């Protein structure tokens, strides 16, 4: 197993910082990547940060994380969280631990966000802490909680 943690981001997260900042904050995805790289270095981990607007790409990257022997995956699947049985199946298909991450807390928002297919298969969920959700998820990998 490698020390690499895949950080996979789904649709619309490329617009973080501009997109509904009252919900998601003003930190950009690049800034989150920088913060995670710094924290990962302190924890003896490495980050492989990616973003796509395409569901199947997330499935391919989950398979890749397993094939590459990644330590874990942090997955913010955006709205695919609430719709994608393909992501549920992909998480179940790999043995790499997957932590579900959200900036907001979807369970306190519209009812269509209350179902999480990702959460049905993920080892753990960290949500509702803005950009800090990613850092907390990374720290739980380092402390072997998953
Ligand atoms: C999100 C929550 C989802 O409901 C939403 O569709 C997103 C972002 C979050 O990080 O809070 O795109 O995953």
PDB file of C-alpha atoms in Angstrom, residues 5-114:
ATOM      1  CA  UNK A   5      -4.495   9.553  -0.695  1.00  0.00           C
ATOM      2  CA  UNK A   6      -6.688  10.212  -3.731  1.00  0.00           C
ATOM      3  CA  UNK A   7      -8.909  13.278  -3.272  1.00  0.00           C
ATOM      4  CA  UNK A   8     -11.659  12.992  -5.873  1.00  0.00           C
ATOM      5  CA  UNK A   9     -14.050  15.859  -6.509  1.00  0.00           C
ATOM      6  CA  UNK A  10     -17.187  15.706  -8.597  1.00  0.00           C
ATOM      7  CA  UNK A  11     -19.407  18.104 -10.522  1.00  0.00           C
ATOM      8  CA  UNK A  12     -19.349  21.870  -9.999  1.00  0.00           C
ATOM      9  CA  UNK A  13     -16.589  21.718  -7.406  1.00  0.00           C
ATOM     10  CA  UNK A  14     -14.245  23.363  -9.946  1.00  0.00           C
ATOM     11  CA  UNK A  15     -16.336  26.490  -9.246  1.00  0.00           C
ATOM     12  CA  UNK A  16     -15.710  26.497  -5.492  1.00  0.00           C
ATOM     13  CA  UNK A  17     -15.053  30.017  -4.260  1.00  0.00           C
ATOM     14  CA  UNK A  18     -17.477  31.467  -6.819  1.00  0.00           C
ATOM     15  CA  UNK A  19     -20.296  28.995  -6.440  1.00  0.00           C
ATOM     16  CA  UNK A  20     -22.946  29.789  -3.778  1.00  0.00           C
ATOM     17  CA  UNK A  21     -20.298  31.040  -1.309  1.00  0.00           C
ATOM     18  CA  UNK A  22     -22.947  31.430   1.401  1.00  0.00           C
ATOM     19  CA  UNK A  23     -23.238  27.607   1.344  1.00  0.00           C
ATOM     20  CA  UNK A  24     -19.797  26.436   0.277  1.00  0.00           C
ATOM     21  CA  UNK A  25     -17.512  29.258   1.454  1.00  0.00           C
ATOM     22  CA  UNK A  26     -15.016  31.345  -0.494  1.00  0.00           C
ATOM     23  CA  UNK A  27     -12.096  28.891  -0.527  1.00  0.00           C
ATOM     24  CA  UNK A  28     -11.254  27.602  -4.015  1.00  0.00           C
ATOM     25  CA  UNK A  29     -10.507  23.977  -4.851  1.00  0.00           C
ATOM     26  CA  UNK A  30      -6.886  24.952  -5.613  1.00  0.00           C
ATOM     27  CA  UNK A  31      -6.611  26.467  -2.139  1.00  0.00           C
ATOM     28  CA  UNK A  32      -8.028  23.280  -0.613  1.00  0.00           C
ATOM     29  CA  UNK A  33      -5.470  21.280  -2.612  1.00  0.00           C
ATOM     30  CA  UNK A  34      -2.640  23.458  -1.273  1.00  0.00           C
ATOM     31  CA  UNK A  35      -3.869  23.164   2.301  1.00  0.00           C
ATOM     32  CA  UNK A  36      -4.186  19.372   1.964  1.00  0.00           C
ATOM     33  CA  UNK A  37      -0.717  19.024   0.443  1.00  0.00           C
ATOM     34  CA  UNK A  38       0.793  20.915   3.396  1.00  0.00           C
ATOM     35  CA  UNK A  39      -1.121  18.867   5.956  1.00  0.00           C
ATOM     36  CA  UNK A  40      -0.355  15.606   4.118  1.00  0.00           C
ATOM     37  CA  UNK A  41       3.370  16.392   4.193  1.00  0.00           C
ATOM     38  CA  UNK A  42       3.165  16.856   7.977  1.00  0.00           C
ATOM     39  CA  UNK A  43       1.351  13.533   8.283  1.00  0.00           C
ATOM     40  CA  UNK A  44       3.697  11.582   6.003  1.00  0.00           C
ATOM     41  CA  UNK A  45       1.080  11.248   3.277  1.00  0.00           C
ATOM     42  CA  UNK A  46       0.804  12.382  -0.344  1.00  0.00           C
ATOM     43  CA  UNK A  47      -2.208  13.818  -2.110  1.00  0.00           C
ATOM     44  CA  UNK A  48      -3.505  13.034  -5.598  1.00  0.00           C
ATOM     45  CA  UNK A  49      -6.103  15.784  -6.112  1.00  0.00           C
ATOM     46  CA  UNK A  50      -8.560  15.594  -9.030  1.00  0.00           C
ATOM     47  CA  UNK A  51     -11.866  17.101 -10.171  1.00  0.00           C
ATOM     48  CA  UNK A  52     -14.275  16.075 -12.892  1.00  0.00           C
ATOM     49  CA  UNK A  53     -17.807  16.925 -13.922  1.00  0.00           C
ATOM     50  CA  UNK A  54     -18.331  13.383 -15.279  1.00  0.00           C
ATOM     51  CA  UNK A  55     -19.745  10.497 -13.246  1.00  0.00           C
ATOM     52  CA  UNK A  56     -17.919   7.711 -15.122  1.00  0.00           C
ATOM     53  CA  UNK A  57     -14.590   9.456 -14.592  1.00  0.00           C
ATOM     54  CA  UNK A  58     -15.126   9.204 -10.840  1.00  0.00           C
ATOM     55  CA  UNK A  59     -15.807   5.467 -11.273  1.00  0.00           C
ATOM     56  CA  UNK A  60     -12.577   5.081 -13.303  1.00  0.00           C
ATOM     57  CA  UNK A  61     -10.575   6.977 -10.677  1.00  0.00           C
ATOM     58  CA  UNK A  62     -11.955   4.817  -7.849  1.00  0.00           C
ATOM     59  CA  UNK A  63     -10.793   1.728  -9.772  1.00  0.00           C
ATOM     60  CA  UNK A  64      -7.425   3.403 -10.348  1.00  0.00           C
ATOM     61  CA  UNK A  65      -7.016   4.177  -6.642  1.00  0.00           C
ATOM     62  CA  UNK A  66      -7.391   0.469  -5.929  1.00  0.00           C
ATOM     63  CA  UNK A  67      -5.054  -0.576  -8.779  1.00  0.00           C
ATOM     64  CA  UNK A  68      -2.398   1.892  -7.586  1.00  0.00           C
ATOM     65  CA  UNK A  69      -2.632   0.692  -3.996  1.00  0.00           C
ATOM     66  CA  UNK A  70      -3.762   4.065  -2.652  1.00  0.00           C
ATOM     67  CA  UNK A  71      -3.935   4.380   1.133  1.00  0.00           C
ATOM     68  CA  UNK A  72      -7.474   5.829   0.963  1.00  0.00           C
ATOM     69  CA  UNK A  73      -9.811   7.971  -1.120  1.00  0.00           C
ATOM     70  CA  UNK A  74     -11.507  11.171   0.021  1.00  0.00           C
ATOM     71  CA  UNK A  75     -14.567  11.522  -2.214  1.00  0.00           C
ATOM     72  CA  UNK A  76     -16.728  14.595  -2.580  1.00  0.00           C
ATOM     73  CA  UNK A  77     -19.006  13.380  -5.348  1.00  0.00           C
ATOM     74  CA  UNK A  78     -21.091  16.591  -5.361  1.00  0.00           C
ATOM     75  CA  UNK A  79     -24.643  15.955  -6.530  1.00  0.00           C
ATOM     76  CA  UNK A  80     -23.739  12.432  -7.754  1.00  0.00           C
ATOM     77  CA  UNK A  81     -23.668  11.593  -4.046  1.00  0.00           C
ATOM     78  CA  UNK A  82     -27.452  11.629  -4.113  1.00  0.00           C
ATOM     79  CA  UNK A  83     -28.046   9.884  -7.448  1.00  0.00           C
ATOM     80  CA  UNK A  84     -25.260   7.502  -8.329  1.00  0.00           C
ATOM     81  CA  UNK A  85     -25.685   3.783  -7.784  1.00  0.00           C
ATOM     82  CA  UNK A  86     -22.630   3.416 -10.034  1.00  0.00           C
ATOM     83  CA  UNK A  87     -20.530   5.171  -7.389  1.00  0.00           C
ATOM     84  CA  UNK A  88     -22.050   3.042  -4.626  1.00  0.00           C
ATOM     85  CA  UNK A  89     -21.123  -0.077  -6.605  1.00  0.00           C
ATOM     86  CA  UNK A  90     -17.611   1.216  -7.377  1.00  0.00           C
ATOM     87  CA  UNK A  91     -16.911   1.894  -3.697  1.00  0.00           C
ATOM     88  CA  UNK A  92     -18.148  -1.595  -2.833  1.00  0.00           C
ATOM     89  CA  UNK A  93     -16.050  -3.061  -5.652  1.00  0.00           C
ATOM     90  CA  UNK A  94     -12.740  -1.820  -4.239  1.00  0.00           C
ATOM     91  CA  UNK A  95     -11.067  -2.573  -0.946  1.00  0.00           C
ATOM     92  CA  UNK A  96      -9.463   0.899  -0.683  1.00  0.00           C
ATOM     93  CA  UNK A  97     -11.231   2.768   2.133  1.00  0.00           C
ATOM     94  CA  UNK A  98     -13.340   5.665   0.884  1.00  0.00           C
ATOM     95  CA  UNK A  99     -14.260   8.623   3.080  1.00  0.00           C
ATOM     96  CA  UNK A 100     -17.264  10.660   1.963  1.00  0.00           C
ATOM     97  CA  UNK A 101     -16.579  14.401   2.237  1.00  0.00           C
ATOM     98  CA  UNK A 102     -18.914  17.403   1.948  1.00  0.00           C
ATOM     99  CA  UNK A 103     -18.363  21.081   2.637  1.00  0.00           C
ATOM    100  CA  UNK A 104     -21.995  21.617   3.581  1.00  0.00           C
ATOM    101  CA  UNK A 105     -24.167  19.284   5.630  1.00  0.00           C
ATOM    102  CA  UNK A 106     -26.539  17.846   3.017  1.00  0.00           C
ATOM    103  CA  UNK A 107     -28.787  16.321   5.706  1.00  0.00           C
ATOM    104  CA  UNK A 108     -29.823  19.808   6.847  1.00  0.00           C
ATOM    105  CA  UNK A 109     -30.621  20.953   3.286  1.00  0.00           C
ATOM    106  CA  UNK A 110     -33.270  20.038   0.680  1.00  0.00           C
ATOM    107  CA  UNK A 111     -34.789  16.570   1.146  1.00  0.00           C
ATOM    108  CA  UNK A 112     -33.332  15.364  -2.177  1.00  0.00           C
ATOM    109  CA  UNK A 113     -29.897  15.674  -0.576  1.00  0.00           C
ATOM    110  CA  UNK A 114     -30.779  13.444   2.369  1.00  0.00           C
TER     111      UNK A 114
END
